[in-house]
Amino acid sequence: MTSVELRQKYLKFFQGRDHKIIPSASLIPSEEVELAGTERVLFTTAGMHPLIPYLMGKSHSEGTRLVNVQKCLRTDDIDEVGDAVHNTFFEMLGNWSLGDYWKEEAITWSYEFMVNELKLDSKRIYVSVFAGDNDAPFDQQSYDTWIKVGIPEDHIFKYGKEDNWWPTGGEKPGPQGPDTEMFYDLDPRSKSPIDPSANSQRFVEIWNDVFMEYERQADGSYTPLKQRNVDTGMGLERMLTVLQKAPSIYETDVFLPLMKKIEDMTDFFSDSSARIVADHIRAAVFLISDGVSPSNVERGYILRRLIRRTIRHASLLKIDQNFLSEFSKVVIKTYENIYPDLVEHQQLISTELQKEEQKFKNALAQGLKNFEKISGNISGQQAFDLYQNFGFPIELTAELAKEKNKKVDLNDFEKLLKVHQNLSKSQSQKTKGGLAVQSDIAARYHTATHLMHQALRDELGSHVHQTGSHITNERLRFDFSHDAKLTDQQIQKVEKIVNEKIKKNLPVHKKSLPKEIADEIGAIGLFREKYGDLVNIYYIGESDDPKIAYSKEFCGGPHAKSTGEIGDFKIIKEESAGSGIRRIYATIKS
Ligand code: SER
């Protein structure tokens, strides 16, 4: 079965069960999704992601049964790309019940689709259900339904939150619940252990039905979700490997033309480099088409990193001519009928790729030469030189080092980077002529936002956390999780706390810390997608020690140097911004 047939069959099957087909959303989450979500993610990471407002109770114009094929991008497994099953970009087939059908229908349809439509061998299907813990009971209904459709007892496994809960582990606030996963036995004659979640050589996970019935609060407690939803997700590429009996996702029809092109261009074929090139170029094409351009921050940085890694692995394959634009055409051709906007953006995609290729290529050759010259481990200074002189993202240096069994002094690198950033900041301030004495208005608003975030938590409780923020030169706007309208007293109290902190003229510090340590000392704020272990936190307090600071948040800045720069702080409006979300507008005056 081809990928085209699989997409069609899936949509049609659920359409026949009263689902409305909705189009794939962009890889860039909309502002509405960002505001409704309890944590910020840079990209659409699952089919359910664009639907968060509707899973939280908003009514959907297409009704309560939805189905689609969604473009997704996940970078957490980027280091795994190159093996048989991992991708950054992928497509997810999903069907949803927004407070409509529940476990029995969802499981029965999953089974019918796999066996009747895809003709999978029912004897090779294994499933897992949630075993139960202190937060939620054993998922008896899912278990019983699997028995009812004909899955034998010894094909049903019970696992805890680490396997049968979505989002995995359930440590973050937001809608969640137990799930039931479906696996396919790739090698029924094998004598290897029958434990689907632990034996990924033999069992491939093909589908996940999530039963969202809880909302996890910031304090770790669970409350029933306003409406019970079903969220299912099937990885298109993984299912294709099963259907096409392919040894890896790269040998399914969505990748074959590109892999062939890569093979044709090299006499030094290596599976893993070719797969990295194929995966990353495909992701880059879709990202550019959705409006991302290479840069040094956030989404643009991820794109830059994907492109630069593609170039490096192509150079390992000794593909030297400019190839990115050529490869992008193969990707676009593969998907032109499914995502016609790729064709529309073909020129832009090509230009962006060529520009980035040009920028990085010359530097790469020189940089590699310099890298080879380093004997022993790599110091922070050496890593920094590669970054500054040759545009090597630190991860690239780390990857090269790993190949050669060398270590990189990441701590020292971060320190040098910080000094460099401060230096360029002060240089650019100097060029503005005198203005540098007064910190930038947006930075002052930004610092005021941090103070207010903490003041809200002081006054209302630690369930308060940011769901969105927007700053202009005239005001700040801040969205946060809280169930009730703020009283006048509460508003006055928050203002008072913030103004007190401003009067104390507390210094604002910045530190790069390993994510785990930042979490440990209680840094709050929006999750930032990251590659290394280090995250930036800004903290506000007398002492240099972030542990005892008044406010500490994950953040990219910029900020005022000290709170005194902010000026008088005033809340001008408080209103609802959706269910369980409040919005505050505030101004500052010098
Ligand atoms: N959200 C779930 C997943 O990503 C099911 O769609 O696995």
XYZ file of C-alpha atoms and ligand atoms in Angstrom:
597
model
C 0.000 0.000 0.000
C 1.396 3.409 -0.939
C 1.471 6.439 1.335
C -1.188 8.060 -0.828
C -3.476 5.059 -0.364
C -2.852 4.915 3.374
C -3.781 8.575 3.875
C -6.891 8.165 1.751
C -8.025 4.957 3.403
C -7.632 6.439 6.843
C -9.585 9.605 6.098
C -12.311 7.681 4.315
C -12.674 5.095 7.064
C -13.310 7.745 9.691
C -15.358 9.891 7.363
C -17.612 6.843 7.100
C -17.953 7.011 10.856
C -19.160 10.621 10.818
C -15.777 12.318 11.198
C -15.102 15.602 9.376
C -11.791 15.879 7.573
C -9.819 18.942 8.700
C -6.669 20.190 6.927
C -3.204 19.905 8.395
C -2.321 22.962 10.457
C 1.032 24.734 10.008
C 4.160 23.438 11.723
C 4.181 26.785 13.510
C 1.588 26.785 16.280
C -0.984 29.561 15.986
C -1.190 32.246 18.637
C -4.499 30.792 19.794
C -2.896 27.403 20.381
C 0.009 29.027 22.177
C -2.368 30.859 24.458
C -4.548 27.847 25.164
C -1.626 25.493 25.735
C -0.093 25.341 29.150
C 3.435 25.255 27.839
C 5.000 26.779 24.828
C 6.425 24.554 22.141
C 8.131 25.860 19.040
C 6.519 23.443 16.609
C 3.423 21.353 16.102
C 4.567 18.097 17.660
C 1.451 15.923 17.415
C -1.856 15.838 15.601
C -3.632 16.926 18.765
C -1.504 20.005 19.232
C -3.441 22.413 16.956
C -6.626 21.131 18.598
C -5.710 22.041 22.178
C -8.333 24.834 22.464
C -11.023 22.353 21.378
C -9.775 19.606 23.652
C -10.103 22.151 26.472
C -13.745 22.787 25.623
C -13.980 25.353 22.830
C -16.552 24.337 20.233
C -15.151 23.298 16.832
C -16.937 24.504 13.705
C -16.667 21.025 12.155
C -18.324 19.279 15.083
C -17.191 16.711 17.634
C -15.635 14.045 15.396
C -12.537 15.063 13.466
C -9.924 13.296 11.389
C -6.780 14.470 9.597
C -3.218 13.982 8.508
C -1.032 16.444 10.393
C 2.498 17.629 9.650
C 4.601 17.375 12.806
C 8.146 18.166 13.848
C 9.909 16.826 16.913
C 13.507 17.553 17.673
C 13.916 15.657 20.930
C 15.037 12.538 19.050
C 17.304 14.358 16.625
C 20.364 12.427 17.737
C 18.563 9.183 16.952
C 17.959 10.208 13.321
C 20.029 7.928 11.111
C 18.624 4.700 12.554
C 15.717 2.809 11.006
C 12.778 4.499 12.712
C 13.499 8.069 13.824
C 12.495 11.251 12.040
C 12.329 14.916 12.892
C 9.528 15.792 10.468
C 6.764 13.220 10.168
C 3.081 12.945 9.422
C 0.547 11.773 11.935
C -2.820 10.281 11.085
C -5.316 11.110 13.805
C -8.955 10.890 14.710
C -10.585 12.777 17.550
C -13.671 12.715 19.664
C -14.329 16.073 21.326
C -16.584 14.961 24.154
C -18.265 12.506 21.759
C -17.449 8.756 21.537
C -15.245 7.094 24.106
C -13.002 4.076 24.599
C -15.142 1.326 23.167
C -15.712 2.971 19.786
C -12.153 4.262 19.503
C -10.566 0.880 20.203
C -13.020 -1.060 18.057
C -12.396 1.262 15.102
C -8.638 1.113 15.564
C -8.861 -2.668 15.466
C -11.187 -2.742 12.465
C -9.011 -0.322 10.543
C -5.840 -2.303 11.183
C -7.335 -5.694 10.404
C -10.049 -5.046 7.805
C -8.570 -2.091 5.927
C -4.822 -2.459 6.310
C -5.058 -6.255 6.388
C -2.604 -6.544 9.245
C -2.359 -10.018 10.712
C -4.424 -9.876 13.899
C -2.207 -12.522 15.505
C 0.752 -10.149 15.261
C -0.995 -7.264 17.005
C -0.044 -6.574 20.637
C -1.492 -3.825 22.782
C -0.771 -2.150 26.095
C -3.085 -0.478 28.584
C -2.549 1.727 31.625
C -1.836 -0.380 34.741
C -3.128 2.198 37.247
C -1.375 4.233 39.968
C -2.185 6.760 42.688
C -3.497 9.308 40.190
C -5.760 7.106 38.096
C -7.067 3.530 38.173
C -6.245 0.560 35.923
C -7.855 1.076 32.518
C -10.331 -1.783 32.773
C -12.572 -0.534 29.994
C -9.779 -0.498 27.414
C -8.649 -3.929 28.561
C -12.177 -5.343 28.271
C -12.685 -3.789 24.849
C -9.482 -5.351 23.502
C -10.653 -8.753 24.771
C -14.034 -8.137 23.186
C -12.613 -7.370 19.731
C -10.544 -10.530 19.925
C -7.066 -9.674 21.225
C -5.956 -12.586 23.429
C -5.003 -11.917 27.050
C -1.351 -12.732 26.487
C -1.140 -10.014 23.834
C -2.262 -7.311 26.282
C 0.405 -5.674 28.442
C -0.070 -3.356 31.387
C 2.367 -0.511 31.864
C 2.595 2.579 34.057
C 2.654 6.291 33.250
C 6.039 6.093 31.567
C 4.476 4.064 28.738
C 0.707 4.321 28.874
C -0.060 7.934 29.528
C -0.053 10.933 27.258
C 1.844 13.206 27.307
C 4.404 10.625 28.390
C 4.960 10.594 32.121
C 2.337 13.286 32.623
C 4.630 15.643 34.525
C 3.413 18.819 32.891
C 0.170 20.690 33.398
C -2.551 20.354 30.772
C -5.104 17.899 29.398
C -3.981 14.296 29.632
C -4.984 10.743 30.366
C -4.270 7.029 29.983
C -3.590 5.664 26.541
C -3.582 2.317 24.851
C -0.819 1.590 22.382
C -0.810 -0.832 19.503
C 2.279 -2.712 18.379
C 3.016 -4.980 15.473
C 5.262 -8.008 15.737
C 7.783 -7.703 12.917
C 9.291 -11.097 13.546
C 6.835 -13.623 14.965
C 9.351 -16.458 14.719
C 11.871 -14.636 16.873
C 12.736 -16.044 20.270
C 13.415 -12.566 21.674
C 11.356 -11.374 24.657
C 7.706 -10.624 24.076
C 7.588 -7.220 25.717
C 6.368 -4.724 23.131
C 7.429 -1.521 24.848
C 10.918 -2.803 25.692
C 11.754 -4.754 22.536
C 11.740 -2.198 19.743
C 13.764 -4.436 17.438
C 10.894 -6.846 17.233
C 7.828 -4.704 17.973
C 7.010 -1.460 16.262
C 4.556 0.922 17.870
C 1.989 1.796 15.249
C -0.881 3.603 16.920
C -1.792 5.306 20.126
C -5.317 5.972 21.401
C -5.303 8.542 24.188
C -8.256 8.916 26.494
C -8.060 12.439 27.774
C -10.107 12.796 30.863
C -7.944 14.717 33.316
C -6.359 18.094 33.547
C -3.138 18.158 35.463
C -2.778 21.349 37.474
C 0.498 23.146 38.087
C 0.534 21.860 41.677
C 0.462 18.255 40.413
C -3.174 17.542 41.276
C -5.616 16.114 38.755
C -9.069 17.477 38.040
C -11.585 16.003 35.605
C -11.384 17.648 32.201
C -14.531 19.531 31.224
C -15.094 17.163 28.353
C -13.724 13.656 27.828
C -11.827 13.398 24.553
C -10.264 10.735 22.417
C -7.013 11.651 20.663
C -5.445 9.033 18.453
C -2.194 9.202 16.545
C -0.621 6.877 14.027
C 2.816 7.677 12.651
C 2.462 7.518 8.881
C 6.086 6.568 8.211
C 6.093 3.800 10.803
C 2.896 2.292 9.486
C 4.339 2.427 5.985
C 7.374 0.389 7.037
C 4.977 -2.314 8.194
C 2.724 -2.169 5.145
C 5.586 -1.972 2.665
C 7.690 -4.518 4.583
C 10.495 -1.984 4.469
C 13.595 -2.437 6.633
C 13.516 1.247 7.577
C 11.351 4.314 7.095
C 13.872 5.458 4.492
C 12.890 2.565 2.285
C 9.211 3.498 2.182
C 7.745 5.375 -0.753
C 7.868 8.796 0.974
C 11.677 8.569 1.095
C 12.688 6.327 -1.790
C 13.008 8.987 -4.513
C 15.152 11.160 -2.253
C 17.316 8.272 -1.068
C 17.821 7.249 -4.680
C 18.880 10.775 -5.580
C 21.368 10.806 -2.712
C 22.717 7.417 -3.708
C 23.135 8.550 -7.299
C 25.244 11.470 -6.181
C 27.736 9.629 -4.033
C 30.258 6.831 -4.281
C 30.678 6.892 -0.540
C 27.219 5.870 0.552
C 26.651 5.490 4.287
C 23.245 4.594 5.644
C 23.270 6.942 8.556
C 24.599 10.035 6.780
C 22.235 9.511 3.854
C 19.320 9.154 6.249
C 20.294 12.280 8.165
C 20.500 14.217 4.905
C 17.131 12.857 3.766
C 15.376 13.491 7.055
C 16.781 16.975 7.618
C 16.273 18.283 4.110
C 12.666 17.118 4.163
C 12.117 18.863 7.507
C 13.825 22.020 6.227
C 11.621 22.130 3.113
C 8.451 21.927 5.180
C 9.689 24.480 7.709
C 10.594 27.058 5.084
C 7.276 26.487 3.366
C 5.539 27.237 6.658
C 7.399 30.525 6.960
C 10.570 29.848 8.976
C 13.902 31.251 7.761
C 17.333 30.333 9.076
C 18.507 32.543 11.939
C 20.227 32.327 15.290
C 17.134 32.210 17.444
C 14.330 29.810 18.207
C 12.656 28.225 15.147
C 15.132 29.823 12.780
C 17.991 28.331 14.733
C 16.520 24.855 14.594
C 16.122 25.243 10.847
C 19.694 26.513 10.539
C 20.921 23.591 12.537
C 19.002 21.101 10.351
C 20.427 22.648 7.201
C 23.974 22.833 8.523
C 23.846 19.243 9.675
C 22.562 18.219 6.232
C 25.499 19.985 4.626
C 27.964 18.337 6.908
C 26.617 14.849 6.354
C 26.482 15.469 2.623
C 30.129 16.393 2.817
C 30.807 13.080 4.588
C 29.163 11.454 1.560
C 31.462 13.595 -0.572
C 28.553 15.324 -2.242
C 30.248 18.585 -2.986
C 28.259 20.464 -5.557
C 25.458 22.691 -4.332
C 22.781 20.153 -3.764
C 20.212 21.451 -1.306
C 17.962 23.079 -3.845
C 18.193 19.956 -6.019
C 17.183 17.727 -3.125
C 14.374 20.064 -2.125
C 12.818 19.582 -5.560
C 12.644 15.832 -4.994
C 10.908 16.399 -1.659
C 8.426 18.808 -3.220
C 7.683 16.369 -6.042
C 6.990 13.578 -3.547
C 4.470 15.692 -1.660
C 3.106 18.049 -4.309
C -0.368 16.540 -4.387
C -0.688 16.263 -0.640
C 0.722 19.696 0.294
C 0.291 21.952 -2.769
C 1.649 24.952 -0.855
C 5.105 23.380 -1.238
C 4.852 23.962 -4.970
C 3.726 27.523 -4.383
C 6.756 28.141 -2.175
C 9.237 26.255 -4.331
C 11.203 29.367 -5.259
C 11.400 30.637 -1.714
C 12.494 27.226 -0.454
C 15.177 27.021 -3.067
C 16.494 30.528 -2.421
C 16.588 30.149 1.355
C 18.427 26.849 1.079
C 20.945 28.180 -1.399
C 21.638 31.240 0.721
C 22.253 29.157 3.800
C 24.310 26.637 1.868
C 26.531 29.373 0.526
C 26.956 30.903 3.951
C 27.986 27.704 5.611
C 29.861 25.720 2.999
C 33.114 27.622 2.703
C 33.264 28.068 6.414
C 32.638 24.374 6.984
C 35.650 23.175 5.030
C 37.908 25.663 6.810
C 36.358 24.897 10.157
C 36.803 21.156 9.742
C 40.467 21.696 8.969
C 40.804 23.660 12.159
C 38.910 21.054 14.090
C 41.225 18.298 12.832
C 44.215 20.267 14.098
C 42.984 20.189 17.684
C 44.747 17.496 19.622
C 43.078 16.085 22.712
C 39.833 17.398 24.149
C 38.208 20.579 22.924
C 38.410 23.590 25.170
C 35.661 26.162 25.482
C 37.842 28.634 23.602
C 38.390 26.233 20.709
C 34.672 25.473 20.480
C 33.971 29.194 20.626
C 36.444 29.910 17.817
C 34.720 27.316 15.646
C 31.409 28.985 16.430
C 32.553 32.502 15.819
C 34.887 32.021 12.887
C 33.139 29.195 11.054
C 29.527 29.340 12.226
C 29.703 25.918 13.861
C 26.695 25.474 16.110
C 27.981 24.060 19.402
C 26.057 20.847 18.722
C 28.001 20.303 15.534
C 31.270 20.604 17.422
C 29.900 18.224 20.043
C 28.889 15.732 17.355
C 32.296 15.872 15.661
C 33.969 15.493 19.038
C 31.874 12.467 19.882
C 32.887 10.767 16.663
C 36.507 11.235 17.667
C 35.967 10.291 21.305
C 36.798 13.764 22.493
C 35.108 15.908 25.111
C 33.993 19.505 24.694
C 34.082 21.960 27.575
C 30.504 23.170 27.212
C 30.554 25.227 30.394
C 33.481 27.247 29.296
C 31.981 27.667 25.852
C 28.796 29.111 27.382
C 30.817 31.553 29.453
C 32.705 32.811 26.428
C 29.497 33.070 24.468
C 28.000 35.186 27.212
C 30.954 37.553 27.307
C 30.759 37.821 23.527
C 27.044 38.545 23.579
C 27.419 41.218 26.247
C 30.220 42.785 24.284
C 28.248 42.974 21.080
C 25.290 44.313 22.995
C 27.272 47.124 24.513
C 28.865 47.886 21.154
C 25.484 48.187 19.515
C 24.303 50.370 22.368
C 27.289 52.630 21.915
C 26.490 53.085 18.273
C 23.077 54.334 19.255
C 24.959 57.274 20.850
C 24.271 57.906 24.501
C 21.012 56.046 24.481
C 22.735 53.138 26.104
C 22.397 54.674 29.564
C 18.700 54.193 29.437
C 17.669 50.636 28.920
C 15.394 49.801 26.097
C 11.664 50.111 26.782
C 10.866 46.565 25.688
C 13.547 45.207 28.008
C 12.000 47.178 30.898
C 8.581 45.758 30.071
C 10.096 42.327 29.904
C 11.552 42.626 33.402
C 8.238 44.026 34.683
C 6.541 40.935 33.242
C 8.813 38.642 35.246
C 8.130 40.545 38.447
C 4.392 40.470 37.827
C 4.450 36.748 37.051
C 6.031 36.075 40.443
C 3.777 38.580 42.222
C 0.730 36.804 40.781
C 2.042 33.523 42.099
C 2.641 35.127 45.518
C -0.867 36.478 45.620
C -2.921 33.784 43.839
C -0.879 30.597 44.257
C 1.647 28.485 42.417
C -0.901 27.175 39.926
C -0.359 30.492 38.124
C 1.899 30.129 35.155
C 2.395 31.969 31.943
C 0.466 30.855 28.878
C 1.319 33.816 26.678
C 3.001 37.193 26.657
C 3.184 40.083 24.259
C 5.051 43.356 24.657
C 4.838 46.600 22.710
C 6.415 49.978 23.494
C 3.145 51.035 25.113
C 2.135 48.097 27.288
C 2.624 44.513 28.303
C 0.031 41.797 27.909
C 0.314 38.671 29.972
C -1.824 35.519 29.931
C -1.753 33.057 32.766
C -3.596 30.074 34.147
C -6.111 30.998 36.823
C -9.761 30.118 37.151
C -11.414 33.240 38.549
C -11.588 36.942 37.836
C -9.129 38.884 39.970
C -10.691 41.072 42.652
C -9.745 44.753 42.920
C -7.816 43.955 46.079
C -5.835 41.243 44.349
C -4.969 43.576 41.486
C -3.855 46.299 43.909
C -1.802 43.802 45.862
C 0.008 42.558 42.749
C 0.727 46.150 41.704
C 2.025 46.897 45.168
C 4.377 43.916 45.218
C 5.773 44.773 41.789
C 6.290 48.445 42.701
C 8.042 47.465 45.916
C 10.474 45.294 43.983
C 11.032 48.152 41.545
C 11.794 50.572 44.389
C 14.377 48.197 45.821
C 16.284 48.456 42.529
C 17.129 44.751 42.543
C 19.774 43.625 40.056
C 18.711 41.371 37.176
C 21.120 38.487 36.611
C 21.445 35.958 33.864
C 22.899 32.482 34.089
C 23.205 29.466 31.810
C 22.491 26.324 33.731
C 21.807 22.707 32.921
C 18.039 22.362 32.515
C 17.786 19.920 35.438
C 19.434 22.379 37.825
C 17.258 25.245 36.621
C 14.225 23.062 37.331
C 15.589 22.080 40.695
C 16.034 25.633 41.902
C 12.467 26.339 40.841
C 12.915 28.418 37.698
C 9.514 28.994 36.117
C 8.360 30.082 32.701
C 7.754 28.767 29.261
C 9.469 25.663 28.088
C 12.056 26.380 25.447
C 12.959 23.800 22.917
C 16.648 23.219 23.229
C 19.479 21.228 21.902
C 22.150 21.271 24.551
C 21.672 20.817 28.223
C 22.101 24.459 29.033
C 19.210 26.878 29.426
C 19.252 30.577 30.189
C 17.563 31.815 33.275
C 17.085 35.403 34.335
C 16.767 35.956 38.036
C 16.012 39.022 40.077
C 17.313 39.496 43.611
C 20.016 41.033 45.805
C 22.194 37.992 45.840
C 24.154 36.330 43.066
C 22.641 33.029 44.043
C 19.655 32.161 41.846
C 18.273 29.804 44.488
C 17.248 32.640 46.752
C 16.247 35.113 44.053
C 12.759 36.634 44.122
C 11.963 35.748 40.522
C 13.680 33.189 38.302
C 12.530 32.278 34.831
C 13.688 30.493 31.726
C 14.067 33.298 29.251
C 16.039 34.624 26.328
C 15.881 38.290 27.422
C 16.665 41.089 26.919
C 16.068 42.616 30.336
C 16.699 45.802 32.286
C 19.907 45.739 34.316
C 18.039 46.382 37.518
C 14.416 46.763 38.507
C 14.805 50.496 39.222
C 14.944 51.116 35.472
C 11.371 49.921 35.068
C 9.543 52.959 36.499
C 6.010 52.995 37.960
C 4.040 49.877 37.223
C 0.274 49.914 36.731
C -2.268 47.244 35.789
C -4.778 48.773 33.397
C -7.043 45.851 32.594
C -7.814 42.299 33.662
C -10.017 39.990 31.611
C -10.645 36.413 30.545
C -8.585 34.966 27.693
C -10.340 31.617 27.408
C -11.317 28.904 29.788
C -9.088 28.931 32.875
C -6.899 31.684 31.415
C -6.773 35.326 32.563
C -5.174 38.229 30.747
C -3.598 41.350 32.214
C -2.584 44.547 30.448
C -0.148 46.777 32.300
C 1.962 49.873 31.650
C 5.157 51.358 33.047
C 6.084 55.038 33.310
C 9.468 56.545 34.073
N -1.119 12.630 21.016
C -0.811 11.239 20.963
C 0.562 10.978 20.397
O 1.194 11.885 19.900
C -1.840 10.516 20.154
O -2.153 11.222 19.017
O 1.023 9.871 20.462
